[in-house]
Coordinates of C-alpha atoms in Angstrom, one line a residue:
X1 CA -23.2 62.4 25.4
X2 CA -20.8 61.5 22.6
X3 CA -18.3 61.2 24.7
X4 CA -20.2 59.1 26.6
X5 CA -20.9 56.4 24.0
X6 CA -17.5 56.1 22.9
X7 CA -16.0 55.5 26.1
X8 CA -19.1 52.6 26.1
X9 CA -17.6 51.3 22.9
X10 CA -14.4 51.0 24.2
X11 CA -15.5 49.0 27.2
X12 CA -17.1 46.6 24.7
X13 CA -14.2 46.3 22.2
X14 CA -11.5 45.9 25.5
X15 CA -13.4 42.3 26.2
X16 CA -12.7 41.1 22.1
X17 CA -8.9 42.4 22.2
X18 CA -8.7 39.7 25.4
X19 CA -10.3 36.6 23.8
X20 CA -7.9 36.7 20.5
X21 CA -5.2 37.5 23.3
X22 CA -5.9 33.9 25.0
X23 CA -6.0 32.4 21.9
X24 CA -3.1 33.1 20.4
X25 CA -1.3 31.7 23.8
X26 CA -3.0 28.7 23.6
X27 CA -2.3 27.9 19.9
X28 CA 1.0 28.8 20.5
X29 CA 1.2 26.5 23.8
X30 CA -0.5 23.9 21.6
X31 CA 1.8 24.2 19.2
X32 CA 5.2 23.8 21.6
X33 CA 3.5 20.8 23.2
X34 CA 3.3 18.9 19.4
X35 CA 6.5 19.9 18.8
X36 CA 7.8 18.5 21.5
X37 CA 5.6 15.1 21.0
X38 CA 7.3 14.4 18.0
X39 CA 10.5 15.4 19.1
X40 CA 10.6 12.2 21.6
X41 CA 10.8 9.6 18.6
X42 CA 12.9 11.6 16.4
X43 CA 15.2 11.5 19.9
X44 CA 14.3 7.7 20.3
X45 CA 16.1 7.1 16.1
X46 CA 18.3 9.3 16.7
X47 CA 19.4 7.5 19.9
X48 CA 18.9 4.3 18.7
X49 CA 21.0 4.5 15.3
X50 CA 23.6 6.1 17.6
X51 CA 23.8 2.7 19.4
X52 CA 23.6 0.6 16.5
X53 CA 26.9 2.5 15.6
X54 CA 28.7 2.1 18.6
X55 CA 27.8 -1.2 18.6
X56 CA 28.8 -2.2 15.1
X57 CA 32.1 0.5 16.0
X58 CA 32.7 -1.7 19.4
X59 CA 32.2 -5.1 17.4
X60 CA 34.4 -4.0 14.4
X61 CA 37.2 -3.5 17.4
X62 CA 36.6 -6.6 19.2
X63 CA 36.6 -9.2 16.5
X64 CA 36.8 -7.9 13.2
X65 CA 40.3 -5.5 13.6
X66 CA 41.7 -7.5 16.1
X67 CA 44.9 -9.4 15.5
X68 CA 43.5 -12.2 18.0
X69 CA 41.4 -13.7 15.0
X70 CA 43.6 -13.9 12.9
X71 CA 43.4 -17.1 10.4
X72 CA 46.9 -18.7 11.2
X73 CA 45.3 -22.6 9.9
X74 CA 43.3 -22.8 6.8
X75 CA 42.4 -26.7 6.1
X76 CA 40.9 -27.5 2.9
X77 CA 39.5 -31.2 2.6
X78 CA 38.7 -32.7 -0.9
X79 CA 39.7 -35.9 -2.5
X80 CA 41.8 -34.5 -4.6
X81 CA 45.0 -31.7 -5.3
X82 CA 43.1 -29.9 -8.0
X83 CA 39.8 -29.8 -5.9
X84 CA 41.8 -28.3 -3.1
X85 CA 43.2 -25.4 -5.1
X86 CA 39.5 -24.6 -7.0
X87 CA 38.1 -24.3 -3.4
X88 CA 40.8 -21.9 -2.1
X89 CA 40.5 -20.0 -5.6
X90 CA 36.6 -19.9 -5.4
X91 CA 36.3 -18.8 -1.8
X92 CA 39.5 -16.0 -2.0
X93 CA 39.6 -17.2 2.0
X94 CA 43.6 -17.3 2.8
X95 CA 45.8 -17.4 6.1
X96 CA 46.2 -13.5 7.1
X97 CA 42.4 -12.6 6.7
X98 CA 40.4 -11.9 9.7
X99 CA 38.5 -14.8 10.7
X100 CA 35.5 -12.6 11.0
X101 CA 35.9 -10.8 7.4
X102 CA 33.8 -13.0 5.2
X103 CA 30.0 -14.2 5.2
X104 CA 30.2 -17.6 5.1
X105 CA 26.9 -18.6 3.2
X106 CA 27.8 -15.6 0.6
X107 CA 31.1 -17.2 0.3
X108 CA 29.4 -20.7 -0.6
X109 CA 26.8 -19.6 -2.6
X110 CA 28.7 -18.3 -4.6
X111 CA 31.0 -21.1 -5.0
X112 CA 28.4 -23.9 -5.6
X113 CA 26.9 -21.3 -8.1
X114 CA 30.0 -21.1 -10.2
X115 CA 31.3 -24.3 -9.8
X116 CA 29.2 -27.3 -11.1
X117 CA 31.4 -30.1 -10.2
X118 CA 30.8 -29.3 -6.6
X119 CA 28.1 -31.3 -4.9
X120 CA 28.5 -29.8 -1.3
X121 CA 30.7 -27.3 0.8
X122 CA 30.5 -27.1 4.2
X123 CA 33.1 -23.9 6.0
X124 CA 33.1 -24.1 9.4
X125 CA 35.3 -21.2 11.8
X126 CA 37.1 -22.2 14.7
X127 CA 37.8 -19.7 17.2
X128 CA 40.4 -18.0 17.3
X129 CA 42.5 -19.0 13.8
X130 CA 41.5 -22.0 12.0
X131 CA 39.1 -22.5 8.8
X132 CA 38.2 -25.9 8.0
X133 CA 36.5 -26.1 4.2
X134 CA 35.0 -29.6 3.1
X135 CA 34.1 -30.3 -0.6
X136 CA 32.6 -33.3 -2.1
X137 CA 33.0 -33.9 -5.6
X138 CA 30.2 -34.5 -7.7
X139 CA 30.4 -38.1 -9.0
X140 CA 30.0 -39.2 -13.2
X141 CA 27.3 -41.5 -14.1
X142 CA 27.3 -41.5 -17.7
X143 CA 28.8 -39.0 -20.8
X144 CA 25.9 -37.5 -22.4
X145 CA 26.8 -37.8 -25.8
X146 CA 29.7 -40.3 -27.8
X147 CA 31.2 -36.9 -27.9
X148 CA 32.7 -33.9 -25.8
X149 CA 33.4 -34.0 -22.3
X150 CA 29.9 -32.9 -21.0
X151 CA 28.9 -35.6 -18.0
X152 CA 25.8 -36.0 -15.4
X153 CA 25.9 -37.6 -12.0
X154 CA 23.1 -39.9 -10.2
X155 CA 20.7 -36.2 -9.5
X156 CA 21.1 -35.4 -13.2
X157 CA 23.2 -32.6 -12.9
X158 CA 26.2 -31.5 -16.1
X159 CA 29.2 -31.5 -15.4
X160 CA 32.7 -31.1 -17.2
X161 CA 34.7 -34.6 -16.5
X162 CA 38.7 -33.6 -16.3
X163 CA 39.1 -37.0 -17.9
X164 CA 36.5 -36.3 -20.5
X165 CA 34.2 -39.3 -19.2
X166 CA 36.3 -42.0 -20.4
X167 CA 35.1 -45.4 -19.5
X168 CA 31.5 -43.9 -18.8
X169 CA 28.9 -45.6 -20.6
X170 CA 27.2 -43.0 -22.9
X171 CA 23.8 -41.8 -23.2
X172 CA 22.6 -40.9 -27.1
X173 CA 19.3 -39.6 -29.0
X174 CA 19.6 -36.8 -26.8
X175 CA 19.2 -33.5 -28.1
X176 CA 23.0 -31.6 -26.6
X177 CA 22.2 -28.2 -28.4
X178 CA 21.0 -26.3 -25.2
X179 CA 23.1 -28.5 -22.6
X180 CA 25.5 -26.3 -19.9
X181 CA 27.6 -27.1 -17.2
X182 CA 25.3 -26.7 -13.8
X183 CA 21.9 -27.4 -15.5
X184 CA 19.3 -30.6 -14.0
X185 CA 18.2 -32.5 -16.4
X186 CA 14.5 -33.8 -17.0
X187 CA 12.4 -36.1 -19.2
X188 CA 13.4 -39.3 -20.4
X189 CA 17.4 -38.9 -20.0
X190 CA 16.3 -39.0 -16.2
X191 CA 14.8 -42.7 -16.9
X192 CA 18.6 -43.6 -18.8
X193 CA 20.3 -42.5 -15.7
X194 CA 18.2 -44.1 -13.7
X195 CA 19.0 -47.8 -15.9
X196 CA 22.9 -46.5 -15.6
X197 CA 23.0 -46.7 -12.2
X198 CA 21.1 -49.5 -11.0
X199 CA 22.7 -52.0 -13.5
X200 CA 25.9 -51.1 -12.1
X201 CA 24.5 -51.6 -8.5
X202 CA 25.5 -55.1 -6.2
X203 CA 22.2 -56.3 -7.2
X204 CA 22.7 -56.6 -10.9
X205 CA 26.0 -55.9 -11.5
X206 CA 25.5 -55.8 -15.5
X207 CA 28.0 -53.4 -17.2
X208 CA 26.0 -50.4 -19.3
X209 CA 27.7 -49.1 -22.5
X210 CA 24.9 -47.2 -24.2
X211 CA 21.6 -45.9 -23.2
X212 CA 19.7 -44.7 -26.7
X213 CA 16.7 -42.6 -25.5
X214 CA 15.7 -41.6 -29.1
X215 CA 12.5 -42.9 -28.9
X216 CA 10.4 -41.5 -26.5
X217 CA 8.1 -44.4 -25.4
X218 CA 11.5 -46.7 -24.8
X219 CA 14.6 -47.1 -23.5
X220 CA 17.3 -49.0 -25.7
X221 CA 20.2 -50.7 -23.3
X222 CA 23.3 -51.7 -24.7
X223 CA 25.3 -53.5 -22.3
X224 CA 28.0 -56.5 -21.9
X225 CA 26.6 -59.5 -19.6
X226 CA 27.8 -63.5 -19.5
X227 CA 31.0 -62.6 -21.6
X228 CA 28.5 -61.2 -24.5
X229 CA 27.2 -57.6 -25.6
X230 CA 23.2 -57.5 -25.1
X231 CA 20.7 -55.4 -26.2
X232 CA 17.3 -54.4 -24.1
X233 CA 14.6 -52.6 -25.0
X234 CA 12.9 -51.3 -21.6
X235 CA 9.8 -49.7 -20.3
X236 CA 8.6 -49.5 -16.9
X237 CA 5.7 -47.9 -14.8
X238 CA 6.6 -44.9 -13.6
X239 CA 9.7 -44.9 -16.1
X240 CA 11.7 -41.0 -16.1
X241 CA 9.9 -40.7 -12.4
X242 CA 12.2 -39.9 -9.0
X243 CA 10.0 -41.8 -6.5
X244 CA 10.2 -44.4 -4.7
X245 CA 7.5 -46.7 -6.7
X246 CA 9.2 -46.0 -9.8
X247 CA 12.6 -47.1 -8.8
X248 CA 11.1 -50.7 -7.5
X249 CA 9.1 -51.3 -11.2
X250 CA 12.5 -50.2 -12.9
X251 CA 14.3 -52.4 -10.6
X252 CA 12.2 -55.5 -11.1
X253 CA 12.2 -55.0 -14.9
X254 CA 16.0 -55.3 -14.4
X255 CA 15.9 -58.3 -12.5
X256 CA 13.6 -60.2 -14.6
X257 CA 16.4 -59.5 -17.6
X258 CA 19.1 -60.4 -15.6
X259 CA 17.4 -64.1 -14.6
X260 CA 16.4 -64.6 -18.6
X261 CA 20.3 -64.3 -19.4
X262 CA 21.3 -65.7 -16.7
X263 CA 18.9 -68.9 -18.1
X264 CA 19.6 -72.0 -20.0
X265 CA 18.3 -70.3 -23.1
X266 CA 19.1 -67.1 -22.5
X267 CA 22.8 -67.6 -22.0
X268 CA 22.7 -67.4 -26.0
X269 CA 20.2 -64.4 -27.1
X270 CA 22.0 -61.3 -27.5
X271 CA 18.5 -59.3 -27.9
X272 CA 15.4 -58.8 -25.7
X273 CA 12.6 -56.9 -25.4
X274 CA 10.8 -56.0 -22.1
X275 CA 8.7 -53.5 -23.2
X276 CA 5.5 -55.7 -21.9
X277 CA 5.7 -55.6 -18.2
X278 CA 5.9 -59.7 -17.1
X279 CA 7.1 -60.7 -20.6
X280 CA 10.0 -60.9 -22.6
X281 CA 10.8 -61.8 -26.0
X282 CA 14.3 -62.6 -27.3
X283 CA 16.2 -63.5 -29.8

């Protein structure tokens, strides 16, 4: 009878031993078919940086080792000898290099970064050897100060003149402590650039010495007109603004000056004030 039962038992257990049997081949087959899953984009990277290389490997041969781009004709175009040479010494682009070797709008950022007196560069590749490199100068409006050699052009931007500004009318009651070479500037010496440049325009054609901006509600313009040295103290809607609207009030304040000097009785006043839009006093 014992015998019996455990040959029973066995028949029982053989069933169990089976299952875990099954199980363990199809956790194991599970497993393979995951591992194989994310082998495919592993495979796809792998493949694809592998191209990438070649690529880049098959590039660098084709254009950027090869003798055949060569730069044999390196123009630069300024206005003058000294801007020539700053743009060659600024870019570090020479006859010998590869045409290919340099990013172009690396190269001029960081030349109009470092180089204030630069309005625009343009560098432009010919294929197979030439360079061509344009550079426009920035242009003075005015010396900021009686003294130094610190400048600004029509957009506001400071500037070292080479000359020192001579000849510039200047621009005082402005505060130079903080003033660098490459910096915009803002507030009221915008509205004294603004008076710079349109009395030297066609239309008016009066000559601007000084532009005293030490008070902030008015502009005080000394200029020579008719053979004499004038004073003019301006305001004007929209005065220290860059639109549009702004430049026709300043530009019609300027006029109105121009006809009272270029009067009977204003042939002899030396002094006005035009602080009152439509009026003027004089004396």
């Amino acid at each position: 009878m014992n015998g019996t039962r455990k040959k029973r038992r066995r028949k029982k257990q053989a069933p169990v031993l089976r299952v875990s049997a099954r199980r363990r081949k199809k956790s194991n087959a599970r497993t393979l078919r995951l591992l194989g899953l994310a082998a495919v984009p592993v495979t796809v990277i792998v493949g694809v940086f592998l191209l990438w290389l070649g690529t880049c490997e098959l590039g660098a041969f084709l254009y950027t080792r090869s003798e055949a781009f060569t730069i044999r004709h390196l123009e630069v175009r300024a206005a003058s000898a000294r801007t020539r040479a700053l743009a060659r010494d600024y870019t570090q682009i020479a006859e010998g290099q590869n045409i290919f070797e340099f990013d172009i709008r690396a190269v001029r950022d960081f030349v109009m970064a470092n180089s204030p007196n630069f309005q625009s560069m343009t560098i432009t590749r010919y294929l197979p050897d030439t360079v061509i490199i344009e550079v426009v100068d920035r242009t003075p409006l005015a010396r900021i100060g009686r003294r130094g050699d610190m400048v600004a052009d029509s957009e506001g931007y400071v500037f070292i003149s080479r000359s020192g500004g001579r000849g510039l009318p200047t621009i005082s009651g402005y505060d130079s402590a903080g003033l660098e070479p490459g910096m915009q500037l803002e507030g009221p010496i915008v509205a004294a650039l603004q008076v710079v440049e349109a009395c030297e325009g066609p239309l008016l054609e009066m000559r601007p010495v000084d532009v005293d901006i030490s008070d902030p509600e008015q502009i005080e313009l000394k200029m020579e007109y008719g053979e004499r040295t004038r004073e003019v103290k301006l305001t004007w809607r929209g005065m220290g603004q860059r639109s549009p609207a702004a430049h026709k009030q300043l530009m019609a304040t300027l006029t109105f000056v121009k006809q009272a000097f270029d009067s009977s009785k204003g042939r002899r006043l030396s002094k006005l004030d035009a602080t009152i839009e439509g009026r003027l006093y004089g004396r």
